[in-house]
Amino acid sequence: MSVVRVGRARLAMALPQHRKQLLSIKSAELDDLFEAYALSAAALERLSTQTPIQPELVAEYRDICASIQTEVLRLLAGSGAAGNA
């Protein structure tokens, strides 16, 4: 599975109210965000299970994932698709 598809699927799980739009919308800009989200979420998972835990780095990657989610929601709203669940 491509990194873009992984990121799209992860975001669909993280934002269930927007799942239908996330799985159907086509956008190069969103594809870049899907890829970034896949990589950031995977890094967050790795960091969360490493010992010793590095709380600052875990918090940084949580913030990155949250920022990507916010940007995706902004783009969905701009496409007119955000309200269609």
PDB file of C-alpha atoms in Angstrom:
ATOM      1  CA  MET A   1       0.000   0.000   0.000  1.00  0.00           C
ATOM      2  CA  SER A   2       1.358   3.438  -0.877  1.00  0.00           C
ATOM      3  CA  VAL A   3       2.282   5.927   1.822  1.00  0.00           C
ATOM      4  CA  VAL A   4      -0.432   8.269   0.515  1.00  0.00           C
ATOM      5  CA  ARG A   5      -3.076   5.558   0.904  1.00  0.00           C
ATOM      6  CA  VAL A   6      -1.825   4.735   4.400  1.00  0.00           C
ATOM      7  CA  GLY A   7      -2.055   8.399   5.408  1.00  0.00           C
ATOM      8  CA  ARG A   8      -5.513   8.736   3.877  1.00  0.00           C
ATOM      9  CA  ALA A   9      -6.683   5.666   5.818  1.00  0.00           C
ATOM     10  CA  ARG A  10      -5.104   6.859   9.076  1.00  0.00           C
ATOM     11  CA  LEU A  11      -6.768  10.252   8.733  1.00  0.00           C
ATOM     12  CA  ALA A  12     -10.095   8.586   7.948  1.00  0.00           C
ATOM     13  CA  MET A  13      -9.766   6.717  11.260  1.00  0.00           C
ATOM     14  CA  ALA A  14      -8.665   9.835  13.150  1.00  0.00           C
ATOM     15  CA  LEU A  15     -11.453  11.983  11.652  1.00  0.00           C
ATOM     16  CA  PRO A  16     -14.408   9.584  11.348  1.00  0.00           C
ATOM     17  CA  GLN A  17     -16.939  12.368  10.734  1.00  0.00           C
ATOM     18  CA  HIS A  18     -15.045  13.144   7.491  1.00  0.00           C
ATOM     19  CA  ARG A  19     -14.251   9.571   6.482  1.00  0.00           C
ATOM     20  CA  LYS A  20     -16.392   9.535   3.333  1.00  0.00           C
ATOM     21  CA  GLN A  21     -14.826  12.728   1.979  1.00  0.00           C
ATOM     22  CA  LEU A  22     -11.291  11.667   2.881  1.00  0.00           C
ATOM     23  CA  LEU A  23     -11.671   8.366   1.080  1.00  0.00           C
ATOM     24  CA  SER A  24     -13.149   9.898  -2.066  1.00  0.00           C
ATOM     25  CA  ILE A  25     -11.584  13.338  -2.591  1.00  0.00           C
ATOM     26  CA  LYS A  26      -8.790  13.751  -5.144  1.00  0.00           C
ATOM     27  CA  SER A  27      -6.231  16.484  -4.557  1.00  0.00           C
ATOM     28  CA  ALA A  28      -2.467  16.668  -5.025  1.00  0.00           C
ATOM     29  CA  GLU A  29      -2.256  19.026  -2.044  1.00  0.00           C
ATOM     30  CA  LEU A  30      -4.161  16.565   0.140  1.00  0.00           C
ATOM     31  CA  ASP A  31      -2.009  13.702  -1.149  1.00  0.00           C
ATOM     32  CA  ASP A  32       1.047  15.547   0.188  1.00  0.00           C
ATOM     33  CA  LEU A  33      -0.665  15.904   3.563  1.00  0.00           C
ATOM     34  CA  PHE A  34      -1.738  12.243   3.554  1.00  0.00           C
ATOM     35  CA  GLU A  35       1.881  11.234   2.996  1.00  0.00           C
ATOM     36  CA  ALA A  36       3.128  13.571   5.728  1.00  0.00           C
ATOM     37  CA  TYR A  37       0.482  12.248   8.120  1.00  0.00           C
ATOM     38  CA  ALA A  38       1.403   8.620   7.429  1.00  0.00           C
ATOM     39  CA  LEU A  39       5.062   9.305   8.152  1.00  0.00           C
ATOM     40  CA  SER A  40       4.367  11.442  11.239  1.00  0.00           C
ATOM     41  CA  ALA A  41       1.861   8.993  12.715  1.00  0.00           C
ATOM     42  CA  ALA A  42       4.272   6.084  12.167  1.00  0.00           C
ATOM     43  CA  ALA A  43       7.055   8.044  13.866  1.00  0.00           C
ATOM     44  CA  LEU A  44       4.706   8.859  16.754  1.00  0.00           C
ATOM     45  CA  GLU A  45       3.858   5.172  17.174  1.00  0.00           C
ATOM     46  CA  ARG A  46       7.553   4.223  17.210  1.00  0.00           C
ATOM     47  CA  LEU A  47       8.429   6.974  19.675  1.00  0.00           C
ATOM     48  CA  SER A  48       5.510   6.063  21.946  1.00  0.00           C
ATOM     49  CA  THR A  49       6.731   2.480  22.295  1.00  0.00           C
ATOM     50  CA  GLN A  50      10.468   3.143  22.612  1.00  0.00           C
ATOM     51  CA  THR A  51      12.231   2.983  25.911  1.00  0.00           C
ATOM     52  CA  PRO A  52      13.252   5.258  27.317  1.00  0.00           C
ATOM     53  CA  ILE A  53      10.299   7.378  26.279  1.00  0.00           C
ATOM     54  CA  GLN A  54      11.216  10.831  25.019  1.00  0.00           C
ATOM     55  CA  PRO A  55       8.200  12.897  26.116  1.00  0.00           C
ATOM     56  CA  GLU A  56       9.291  16.068  24.300  1.00  0.00           C
ATOM     57  CA  LEU A  57       9.648  14.245  20.987  1.00  0.00           C
ATOM     58  CA  VAL A  58       6.362  12.381  21.475  1.00  0.00           C
ATOM     59  CA  ALA A  59       4.622  15.704  22.182  1.00  0.00           C
ATOM     60  CA  GLU A  60       6.222  17.263  19.102  1.00  0.00           C
ATOM     61  CA  TYR A  61       4.955  14.479  16.832  1.00  0.00           C
ATOM     62  CA  ARG A  62       1.488  14.640  18.425  1.00  0.00           C
ATOM     63  CA  ASP A  63       1.457  18.346  17.593  1.00  0.00           C
ATOM     64  CA  ILE A  64       2.599  17.646  14.032  1.00  0.00           C
ATOM     65  CA  CYS A  65      -0.193  15.088  13.550  1.00  0.00           C
ATOM     66  CA  ALA A  66      -2.757  17.493  15.020  1.00  0.00           C
ATOM     67  CA  SER A  67      -1.529  20.301  12.742  1.00  0.00           C
ATOM     68  CA  ILE A  68      -1.849  18.074   9.688  1.00  0.00           C
ATOM     69  CA  GLN A  69      -5.385  17.107  10.747  1.00  0.00           C
ATOM     70  CA  THR A  70      -6.266  20.796  11.096  1.00  0.00           C
ATOM     71  CA  GLU A  71      -4.856  21.605   7.658  1.00  0.00           C
ATOM     72  CA  VAL A  72      -6.738  18.688   6.073  1.00  0.00           C
ATOM     73  CA  LEU A  73      -9.988  19.888   7.662  1.00  0.00           C
ATOM     74  CA  ARG A  74      -9.315  23.411   6.350  1.00  0.00           C
ATOM     75  CA  LEU A  75      -8.820  22.070   2.830  1.00  0.00           C
ATOM     76  CA  LEU A  76     -11.938  19.912   3.070  1.00  0.00           C
ATOM     77  CA  ALA A  77     -13.943  22.948   4.185  1.00  0.00           C
ATOM     78  CA  GLY A  78     -12.556  24.925   1.258  1.00  0.00           C
ATOM     79  CA  SER A  79     -13.624  22.204  -1.152  1.00  0.00           C
ATOM     80  CA  GLY A  80     -17.195  22.351   0.146  1.00  0.00           C
ATOM     81  CA  ALA A  81     -16.949  18.715   1.234  1.00  0.00           C
ATOM     82  CA  ALA A  82     -16.375  19.123   4.986  1.00  0.00           C
ATOM     83  CA  GLY A  83     -20.021  19.097   5.993  1.00  0.00           C
ATOM     84  CA  ASN A  84     -20.982  15.947   4.077  1.00  0.00           C
ATOM     85  CA  ALA A  85     -20.565  12.996   6.410  1.00  0.00           C
TER      86      ALA A  85
END
